[in-house]
Short mmCIF file of C-alpha atoms in Angstrom, two decimals:
data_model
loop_
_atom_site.label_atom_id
_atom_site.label_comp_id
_atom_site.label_asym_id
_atom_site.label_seq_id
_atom_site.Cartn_x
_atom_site.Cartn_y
_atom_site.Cartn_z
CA UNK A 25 9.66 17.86 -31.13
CA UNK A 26 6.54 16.67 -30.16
CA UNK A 27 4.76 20.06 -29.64
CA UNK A 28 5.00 22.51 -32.59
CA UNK A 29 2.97 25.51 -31.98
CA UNK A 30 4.30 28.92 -31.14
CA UNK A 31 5.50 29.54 -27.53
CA UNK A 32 3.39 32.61 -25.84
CA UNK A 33 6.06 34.37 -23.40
CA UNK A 34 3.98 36.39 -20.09
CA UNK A 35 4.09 39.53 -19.81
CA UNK A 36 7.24 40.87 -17.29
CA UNK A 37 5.24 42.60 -14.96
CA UNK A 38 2.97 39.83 -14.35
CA UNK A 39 5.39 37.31 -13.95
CA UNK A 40 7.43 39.41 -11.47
CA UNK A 41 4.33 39.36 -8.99
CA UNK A 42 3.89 35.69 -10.00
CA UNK A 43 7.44 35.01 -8.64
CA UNK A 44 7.45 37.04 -5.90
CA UNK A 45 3.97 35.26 -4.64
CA UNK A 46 5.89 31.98 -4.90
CA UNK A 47 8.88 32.83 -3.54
CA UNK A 48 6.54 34.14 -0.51
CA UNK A 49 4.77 30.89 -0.18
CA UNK A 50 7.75 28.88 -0.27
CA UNK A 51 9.86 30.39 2.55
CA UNK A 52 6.62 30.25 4.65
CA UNK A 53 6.51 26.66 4.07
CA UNK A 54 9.96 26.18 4.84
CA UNK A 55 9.96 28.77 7.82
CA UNK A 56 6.76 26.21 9.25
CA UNK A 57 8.88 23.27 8.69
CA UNK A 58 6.05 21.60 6.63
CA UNK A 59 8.35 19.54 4.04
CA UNK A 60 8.57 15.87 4.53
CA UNK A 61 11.63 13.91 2.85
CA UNK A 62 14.99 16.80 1.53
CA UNK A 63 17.22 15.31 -0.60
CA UNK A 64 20.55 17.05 -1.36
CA UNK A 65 23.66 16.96 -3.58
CA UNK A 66 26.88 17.04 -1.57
CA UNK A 67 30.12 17.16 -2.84
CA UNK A 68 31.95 14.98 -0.50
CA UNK A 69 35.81 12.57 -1.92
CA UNK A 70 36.07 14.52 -5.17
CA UNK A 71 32.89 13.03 -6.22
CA UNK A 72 28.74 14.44 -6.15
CA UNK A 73 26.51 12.41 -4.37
CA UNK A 74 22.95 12.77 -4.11
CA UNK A 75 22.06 11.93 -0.71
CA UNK A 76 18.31 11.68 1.49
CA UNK A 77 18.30 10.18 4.95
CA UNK A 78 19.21 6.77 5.98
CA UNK A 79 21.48 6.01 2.75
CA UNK A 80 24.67 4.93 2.22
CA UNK A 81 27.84 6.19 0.53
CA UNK A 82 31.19 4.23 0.07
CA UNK A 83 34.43 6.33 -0.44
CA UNK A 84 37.53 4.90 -1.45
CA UNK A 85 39.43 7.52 0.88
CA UNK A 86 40.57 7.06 4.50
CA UNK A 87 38.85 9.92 6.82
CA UNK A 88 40.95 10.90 9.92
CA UNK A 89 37.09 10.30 11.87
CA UNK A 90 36.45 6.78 14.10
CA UNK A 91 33.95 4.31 13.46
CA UNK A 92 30.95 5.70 15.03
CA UNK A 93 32.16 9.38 14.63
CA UNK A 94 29.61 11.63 13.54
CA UNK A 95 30.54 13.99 10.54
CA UNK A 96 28.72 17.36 9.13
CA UNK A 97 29.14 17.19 5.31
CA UNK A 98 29.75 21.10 4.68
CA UNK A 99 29.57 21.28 1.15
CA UNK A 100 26.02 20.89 0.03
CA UNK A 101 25.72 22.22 -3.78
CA UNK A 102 21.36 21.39 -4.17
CA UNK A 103 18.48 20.90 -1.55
CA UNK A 104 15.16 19.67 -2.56
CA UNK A 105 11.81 18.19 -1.16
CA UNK A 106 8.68 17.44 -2.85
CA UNK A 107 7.46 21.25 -3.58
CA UNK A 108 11.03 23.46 -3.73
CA UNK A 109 14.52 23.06 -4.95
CA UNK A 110 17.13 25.21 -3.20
CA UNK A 111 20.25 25.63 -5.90
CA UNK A 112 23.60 27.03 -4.61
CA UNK A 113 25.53 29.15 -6.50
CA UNK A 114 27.59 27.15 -6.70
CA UNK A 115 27.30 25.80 -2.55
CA UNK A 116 24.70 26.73 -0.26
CA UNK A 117 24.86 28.53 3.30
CA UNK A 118 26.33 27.20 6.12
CA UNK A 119 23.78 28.51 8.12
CA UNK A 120 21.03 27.02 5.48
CA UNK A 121 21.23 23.08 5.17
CA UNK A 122 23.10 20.65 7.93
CA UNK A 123 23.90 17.10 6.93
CA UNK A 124 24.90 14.72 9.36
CA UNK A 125 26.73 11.64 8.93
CA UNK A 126 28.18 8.54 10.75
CA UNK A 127 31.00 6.61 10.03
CA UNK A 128 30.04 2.76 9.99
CA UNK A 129 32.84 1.09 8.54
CA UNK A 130 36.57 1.45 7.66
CA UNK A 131 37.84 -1.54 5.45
CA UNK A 132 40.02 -2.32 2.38
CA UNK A 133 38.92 -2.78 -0.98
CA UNK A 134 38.73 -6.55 -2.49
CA UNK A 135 42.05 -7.27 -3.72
CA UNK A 136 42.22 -5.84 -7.53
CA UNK A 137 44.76 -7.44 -9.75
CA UNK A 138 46.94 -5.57 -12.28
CA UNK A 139 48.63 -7.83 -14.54
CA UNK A 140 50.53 -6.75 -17.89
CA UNK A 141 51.18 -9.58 -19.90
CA UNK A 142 52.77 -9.49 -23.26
CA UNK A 143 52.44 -12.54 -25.64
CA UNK A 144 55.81 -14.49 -26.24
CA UNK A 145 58.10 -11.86 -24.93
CA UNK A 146 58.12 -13.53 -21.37
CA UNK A 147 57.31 -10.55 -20.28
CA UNK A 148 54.60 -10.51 -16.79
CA UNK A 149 54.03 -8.15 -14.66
CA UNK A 150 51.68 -8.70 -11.57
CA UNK A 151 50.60 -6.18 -9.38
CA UNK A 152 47.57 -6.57 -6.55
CA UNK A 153 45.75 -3.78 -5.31
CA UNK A 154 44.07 -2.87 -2.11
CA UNK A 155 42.04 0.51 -1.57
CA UNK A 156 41.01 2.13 1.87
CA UNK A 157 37.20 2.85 2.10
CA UNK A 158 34.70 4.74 4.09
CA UNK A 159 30.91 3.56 4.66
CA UNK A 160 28.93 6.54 5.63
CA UNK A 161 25.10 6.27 6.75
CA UNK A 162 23.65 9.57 6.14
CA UNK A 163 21.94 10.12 9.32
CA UNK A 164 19.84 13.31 8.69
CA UNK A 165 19.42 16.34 6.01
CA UNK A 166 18.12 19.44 8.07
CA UNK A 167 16.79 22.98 6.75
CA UNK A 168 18.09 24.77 9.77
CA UNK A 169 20.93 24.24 11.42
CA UNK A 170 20.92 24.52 15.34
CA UNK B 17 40.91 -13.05 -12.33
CA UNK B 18 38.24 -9.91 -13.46
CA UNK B 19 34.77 -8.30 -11.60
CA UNK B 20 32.86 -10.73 -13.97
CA UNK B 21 34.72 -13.80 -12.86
CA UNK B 22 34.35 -13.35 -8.94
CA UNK B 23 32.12 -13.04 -6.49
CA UNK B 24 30.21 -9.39 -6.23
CA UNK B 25 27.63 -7.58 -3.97
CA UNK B 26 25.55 -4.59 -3.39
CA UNK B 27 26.20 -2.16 -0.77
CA UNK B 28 24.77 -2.70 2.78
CA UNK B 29 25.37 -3.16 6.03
CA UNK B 30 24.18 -4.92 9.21
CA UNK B 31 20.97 -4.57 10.48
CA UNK B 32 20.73 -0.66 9.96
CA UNK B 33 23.84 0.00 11.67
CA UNK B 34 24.32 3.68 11.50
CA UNK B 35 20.78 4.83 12.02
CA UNK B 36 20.24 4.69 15.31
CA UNK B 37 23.40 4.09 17.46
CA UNK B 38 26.65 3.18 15.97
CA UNK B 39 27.52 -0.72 17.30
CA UNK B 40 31.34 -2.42 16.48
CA UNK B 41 30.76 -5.57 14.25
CA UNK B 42 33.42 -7.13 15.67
CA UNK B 43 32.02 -9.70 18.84
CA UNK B 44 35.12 -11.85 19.60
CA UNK B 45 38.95 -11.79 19.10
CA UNK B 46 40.70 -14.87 19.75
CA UNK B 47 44.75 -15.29 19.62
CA UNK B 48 45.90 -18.07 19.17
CA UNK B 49 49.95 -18.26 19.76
CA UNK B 50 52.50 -20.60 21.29
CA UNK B 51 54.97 -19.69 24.16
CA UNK B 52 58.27 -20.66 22.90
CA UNK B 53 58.18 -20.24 19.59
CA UNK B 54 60.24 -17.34 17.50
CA UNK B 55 57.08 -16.84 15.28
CA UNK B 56 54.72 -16.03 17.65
CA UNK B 57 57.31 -13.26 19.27
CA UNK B 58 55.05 -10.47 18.27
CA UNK B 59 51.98 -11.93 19.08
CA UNK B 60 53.68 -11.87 22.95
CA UNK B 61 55.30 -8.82 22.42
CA UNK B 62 51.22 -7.37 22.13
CA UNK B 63 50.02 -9.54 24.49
CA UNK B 64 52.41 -8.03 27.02
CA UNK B 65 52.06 -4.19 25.89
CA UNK B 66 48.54 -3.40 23.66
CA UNK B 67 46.18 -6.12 24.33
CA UNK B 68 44.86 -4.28 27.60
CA UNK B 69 44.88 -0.67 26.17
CA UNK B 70 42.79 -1.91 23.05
CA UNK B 71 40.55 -4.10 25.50
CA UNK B 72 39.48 -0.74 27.30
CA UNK B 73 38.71 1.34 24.22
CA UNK B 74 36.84 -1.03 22.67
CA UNK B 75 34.62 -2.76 26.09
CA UNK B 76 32.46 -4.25 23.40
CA UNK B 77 34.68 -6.85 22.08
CA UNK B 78 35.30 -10.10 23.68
CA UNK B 79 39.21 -11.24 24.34
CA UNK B 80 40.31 -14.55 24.38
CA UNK B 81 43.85 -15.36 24.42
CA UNK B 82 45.16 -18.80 24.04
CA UNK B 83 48.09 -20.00 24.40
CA UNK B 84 48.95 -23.84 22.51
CA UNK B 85 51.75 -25.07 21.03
CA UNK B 86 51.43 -23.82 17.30
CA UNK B 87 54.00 -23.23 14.65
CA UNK B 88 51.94 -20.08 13.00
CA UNK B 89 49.91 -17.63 15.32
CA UNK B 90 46.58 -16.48 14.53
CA UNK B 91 44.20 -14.05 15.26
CA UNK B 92 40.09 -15.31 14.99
CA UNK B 93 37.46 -12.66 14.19
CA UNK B 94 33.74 -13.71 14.92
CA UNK B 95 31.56 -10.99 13.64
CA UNK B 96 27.86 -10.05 14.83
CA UNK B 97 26.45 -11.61 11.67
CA UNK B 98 28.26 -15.06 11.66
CA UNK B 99 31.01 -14.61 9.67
CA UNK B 100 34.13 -15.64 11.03
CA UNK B 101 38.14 -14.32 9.55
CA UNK B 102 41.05 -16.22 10.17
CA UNK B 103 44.36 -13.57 10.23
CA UNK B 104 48.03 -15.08 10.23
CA UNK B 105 50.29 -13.18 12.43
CA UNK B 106 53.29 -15.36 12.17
CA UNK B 107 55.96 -13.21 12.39
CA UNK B 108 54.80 -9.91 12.75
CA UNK B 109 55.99 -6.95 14.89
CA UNK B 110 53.70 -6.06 17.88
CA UNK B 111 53.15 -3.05 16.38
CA UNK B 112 51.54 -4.35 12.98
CA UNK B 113 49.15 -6.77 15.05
CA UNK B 114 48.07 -3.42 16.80
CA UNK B 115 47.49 -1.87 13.53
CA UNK B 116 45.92 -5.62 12.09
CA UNK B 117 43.74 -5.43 15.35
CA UNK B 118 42.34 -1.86 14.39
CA UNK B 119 41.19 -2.89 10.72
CA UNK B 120 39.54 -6.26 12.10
CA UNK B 121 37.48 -3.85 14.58
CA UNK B 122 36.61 -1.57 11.85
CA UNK B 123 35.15 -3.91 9.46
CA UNK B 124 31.50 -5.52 9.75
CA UNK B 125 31.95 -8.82 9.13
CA UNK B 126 30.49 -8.61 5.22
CA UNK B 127 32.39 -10.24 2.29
CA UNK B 128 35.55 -8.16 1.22
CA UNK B 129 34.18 -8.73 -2.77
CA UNK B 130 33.70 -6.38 -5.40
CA UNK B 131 30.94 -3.99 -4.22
CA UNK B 132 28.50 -3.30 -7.34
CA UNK B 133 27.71 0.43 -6.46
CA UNK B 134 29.01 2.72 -4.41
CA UNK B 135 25.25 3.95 -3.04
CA UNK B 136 22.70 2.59 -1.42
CA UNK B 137 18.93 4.43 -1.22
CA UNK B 138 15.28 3.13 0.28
CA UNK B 139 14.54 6.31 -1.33
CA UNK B 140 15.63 6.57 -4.51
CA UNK B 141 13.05 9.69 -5.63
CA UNK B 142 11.75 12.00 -3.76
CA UNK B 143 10.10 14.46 -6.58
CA UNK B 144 8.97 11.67 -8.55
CA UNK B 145 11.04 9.65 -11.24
CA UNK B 146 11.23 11.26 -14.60
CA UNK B 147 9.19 10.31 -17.56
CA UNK B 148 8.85 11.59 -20.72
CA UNK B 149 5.67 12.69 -20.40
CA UNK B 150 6.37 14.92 -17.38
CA UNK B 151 6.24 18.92 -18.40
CA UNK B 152 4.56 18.01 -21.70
CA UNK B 153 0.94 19.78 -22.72
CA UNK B 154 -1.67 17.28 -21.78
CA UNK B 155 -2.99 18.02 -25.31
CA UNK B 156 -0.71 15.56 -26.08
CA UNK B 157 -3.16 12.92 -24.38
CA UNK B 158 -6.24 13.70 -26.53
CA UNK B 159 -7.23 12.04 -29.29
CA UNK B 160 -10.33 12.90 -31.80
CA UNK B 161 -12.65 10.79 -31.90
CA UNK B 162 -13.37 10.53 -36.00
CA UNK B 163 -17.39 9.46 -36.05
#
């Protein structure tokens, strides 16, 4: 390690008011509205994504939604902007975080080949393989929901 | 053939599609199919029972059905950005042109190649990018100067 001298830890009390101040600060920020960009990490087709406005996600998964549909991706697992993180244990609140989403496209996959070949045993196998998937925009990550 | 031997892209789509208003990629449909023949008995079969139904829910695509004497009916997707798919129907069931029609209306008219990631950000940080040097004493930075 780059920095060898002993660690000083604060004192308990201290540090209590010190967190409490914080914590203070922060939800009056938040209650103002006065964050610019959230991010957030959504658990969304078995997989985490970490998602701000106006980005894209492709899922090889068919939704049951319409192109043009707009979706609210429920399970949000972290929320952050520039000054505060919000960490779920492990998903936030419903009533917390709303993430909105559109469905743009539904098309297959390029066609993947799965070939078994075995040197002379004139043995070939060939198999081609086409996925369903989902292009999401992201539309917008809100503290409240309405 | 393998990802390293064909084509490949990154994810995107047209023109910001999502952001504002959600608009179908799909412009023009044209069929293509002959009157007589036993191939193009499906492509009638949907002419006679889907095309109008599909015409309604989706007002923003363009119809054109034309019927010339061809051995192998086709359907011709022209996409907002240019690109233009060719889709043999020779003899298929009503029913899978219906479901044929559906995909063609869902797609934007990008390549169908191997897509490179599965995300796509403007933004790709938000509370800065990590360094090594972030949360480390600024002590770090100082050097004596030995005079």
């Amino acid at each position: 390690t780059l920095f060898r001298s002993p660690v000083k830890l604060p004192d308990a009390r201290e540090e209590a008011i010190h967190h409490a101040e914080v914590v203070q600060r922060i939800n009056n920020l938040i209650a103002n509205g006065q964050f610019g960009r959230l991010f957030a990490v959504i658990h969304f087709a078995s997989r985490q994504w970490k998602v701000t406005n106006e980005d894209l996600i492709l899922s090889h998964a068919d939704i049951d939604a319409k192109c043009g549909d707009k979706i609210r991706l429920e399970k949000v697992l972290l929320v952050g902007g520039d000054d505060f993180t919000l960490i779920g244990k492990p998903l936030l609140d419903r009533d917390h975080v709303r993430v909105e989403a559109t469905v743009i496209e539904k098309t297959e996959s390029c066609p993947k080949i799965h070939m078994r070949f075995w040197k002379r045993h004139r043995y070939q196998r060939k198999r081609i393989i086409v996925h369903p998937q989902t292009l999401l925009r992201i539309n917008t990550i809100d503290r409240k929901s309405t | 053939m393998t990802s390293r031997g064909t084509p490949s892209r990154f994810l995107q789509s047209v023109l910001r599609n999502g952001l504002g208003r959600y608009v179908c990629q799909l412009k023009r449909l044209t069929l293509v199919f002959s009157k007589e023949a036993r191939s193009s008995h499906g492509a009638r079969e949907f002419i006679e029972e889907n095309i109008v139904d599909f015409a309604k829910q989706n007002p923003s695509i363009v119809m054109y059905v034309a019927p010339q004497k061809c051995s192998h009916p086709k359907l011709i997707a022209e996409y907002l950005n240019g690109a233009v798919k060719e889709e043999q129907i020779n003899r298929k069931t009503g029913e899978e042109i219906v479901q044929l029609v559906q995909k063609l209306a869902n797609q934007s008219g990008l390549d169908i190649i191997r897509i490179r990631k599965l995300y796509h950000t403007d933004s790709p940080s938000i509370q800065g990018q990590w360094h090594p040097f972030i949360n480390k004493p600024t002590s770090l930075n100082v050097k004596d100067r030995k005079s």
